[in-house]
XYZ file of C-alpha atoms in Angstrom:
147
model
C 302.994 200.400 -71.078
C 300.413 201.594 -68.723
C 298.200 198.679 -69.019
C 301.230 196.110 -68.205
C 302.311 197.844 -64.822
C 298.321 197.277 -64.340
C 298.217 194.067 -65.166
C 301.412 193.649 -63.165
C 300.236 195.283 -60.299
C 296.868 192.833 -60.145
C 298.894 190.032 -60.378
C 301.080 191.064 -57.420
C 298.085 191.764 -55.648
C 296.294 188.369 -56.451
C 299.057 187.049 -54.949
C 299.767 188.567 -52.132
C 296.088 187.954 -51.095
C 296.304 184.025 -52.048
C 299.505 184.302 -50.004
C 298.163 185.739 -47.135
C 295.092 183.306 -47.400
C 297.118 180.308 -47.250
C 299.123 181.804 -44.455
C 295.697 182.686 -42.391
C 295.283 178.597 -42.620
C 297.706 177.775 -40.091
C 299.357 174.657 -41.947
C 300.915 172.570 -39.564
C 304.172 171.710 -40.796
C 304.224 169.076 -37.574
C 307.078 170.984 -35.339
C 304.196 172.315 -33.153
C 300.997 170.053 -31.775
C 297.777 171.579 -33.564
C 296.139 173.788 -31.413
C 293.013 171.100 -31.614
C 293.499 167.988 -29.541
C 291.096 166.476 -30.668
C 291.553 165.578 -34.428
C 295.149 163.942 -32.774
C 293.948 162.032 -30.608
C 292.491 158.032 -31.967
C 289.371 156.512 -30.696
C 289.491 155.515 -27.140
C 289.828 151.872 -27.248
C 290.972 150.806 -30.531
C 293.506 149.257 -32.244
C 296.459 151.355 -33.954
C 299.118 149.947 -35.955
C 300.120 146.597 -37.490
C 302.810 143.921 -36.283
C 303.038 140.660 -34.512
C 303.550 141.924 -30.943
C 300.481 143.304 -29.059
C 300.564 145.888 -25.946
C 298.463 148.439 -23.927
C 299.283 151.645 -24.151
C 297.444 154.500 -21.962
C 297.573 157.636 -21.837
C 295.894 160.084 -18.739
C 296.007 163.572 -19.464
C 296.441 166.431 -17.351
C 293.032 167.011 -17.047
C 291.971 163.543 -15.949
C 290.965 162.115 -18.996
C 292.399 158.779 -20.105
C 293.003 156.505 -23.031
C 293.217 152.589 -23.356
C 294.609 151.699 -27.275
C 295.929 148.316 -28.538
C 299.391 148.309 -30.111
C 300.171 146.086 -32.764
C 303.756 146.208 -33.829
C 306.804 144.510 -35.024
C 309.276 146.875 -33.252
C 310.975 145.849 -30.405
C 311.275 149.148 -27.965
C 307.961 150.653 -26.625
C 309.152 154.498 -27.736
C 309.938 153.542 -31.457
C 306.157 152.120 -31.785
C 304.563 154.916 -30.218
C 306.594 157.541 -32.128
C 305.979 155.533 -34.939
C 302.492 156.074 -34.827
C 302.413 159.598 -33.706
C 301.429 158.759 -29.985
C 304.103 160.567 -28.780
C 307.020 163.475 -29.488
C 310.076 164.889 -27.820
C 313.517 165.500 -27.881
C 316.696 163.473 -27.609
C 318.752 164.396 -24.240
C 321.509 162.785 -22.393
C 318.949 160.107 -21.294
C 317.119 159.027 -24.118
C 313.680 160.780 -25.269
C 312.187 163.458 -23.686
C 308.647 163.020 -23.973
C 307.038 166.172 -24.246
C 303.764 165.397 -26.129
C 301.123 162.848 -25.965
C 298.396 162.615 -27.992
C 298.618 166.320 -28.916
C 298.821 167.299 -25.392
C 302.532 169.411 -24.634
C 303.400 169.221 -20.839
C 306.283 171.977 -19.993
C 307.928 171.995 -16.354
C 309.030 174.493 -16.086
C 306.129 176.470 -17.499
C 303.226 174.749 -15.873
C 304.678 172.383 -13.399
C 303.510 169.038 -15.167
C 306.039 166.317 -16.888
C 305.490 162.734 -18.569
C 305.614 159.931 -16.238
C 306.257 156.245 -17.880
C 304.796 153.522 -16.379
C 305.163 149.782 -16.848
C 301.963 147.615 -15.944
C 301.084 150.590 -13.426
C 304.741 150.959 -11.857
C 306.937 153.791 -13.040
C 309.590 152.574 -15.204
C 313.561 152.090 -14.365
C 313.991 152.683 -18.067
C 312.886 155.335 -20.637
C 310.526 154.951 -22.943
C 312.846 154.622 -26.228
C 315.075 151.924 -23.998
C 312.393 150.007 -22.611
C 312.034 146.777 -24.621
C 308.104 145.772 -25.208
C 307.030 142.724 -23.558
C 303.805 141.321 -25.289
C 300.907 141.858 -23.663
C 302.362 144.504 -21.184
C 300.816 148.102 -20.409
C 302.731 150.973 -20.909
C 301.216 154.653 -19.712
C 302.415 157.916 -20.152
C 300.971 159.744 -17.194
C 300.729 163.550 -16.816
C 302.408 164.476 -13.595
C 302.183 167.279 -11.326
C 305.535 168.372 -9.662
């Protein structure tokens, strides 16, 4: 009997320290960017996605840097293609998305003062992202802004 609660008592502990190994990992089960921006964010200057209709998108980050990326798809609003492909995230509110992330990068008013801007062909938008219809070969930037 004394050699099962031993062998009981490894197992437990084998897998409490697989457990806690796993855990140590940090999966990403997607409800928070990765802490990396870097292994989010696509080549500057290439081509993501697949469809018949072809846009710019850019993206300028809060700390200056920007992105150009061609946008293939066959969706017809600009916020369903780039949540599609993971460009951006946010939440639904009484206005449509929310954009709170871009490329891996989480702006937070009222934390640090910055928001997403939209911008159509380098004018901000009338429209939100999700209700702004793509027109081919349009630009469309998400812009972090400073309050």
């Amino acid at each position: 009997m004394k050699q099962v609660r031993k062998l009981l008592a490894l197992l437990l502990v084998a897998m409490l320290v697989f457990s806690l190994a796993a855990c140590s990992r940090g999966g990403n089960d997607g409800s928070e960017p990765s802490p990396s921006n870097e292994a989010q964010i696509p080549e500057d200057g290439s081509t993501l996605g697949t469809g018949s209709t072809t846009f710019t998108f850019q993206a300028k980050m809060k700390d200056g840097t920007q992105y150009t990326y061609t946008i293939q798809t066959d969706e017809t609003t600009v916020g369903k293609a780039l949540l599609d492909l993971g460009l951006i995230s946010g939440e639904d509110g009484d206005y449509g998305l929310y954009v709170k992330t871009v490329l891996g990068e989480t702006l937070d008013f009222e934390a640090d003062g910055y928001w997403w801007s939209f911008l159509v062909d380098g004018e901000s938008s009338m429209t939100g992202v999700d209700q702004t219809q793509i027109t081919a070969g349009s630009t469309y930037a998400m812009e972090a802004t400073p309050a």
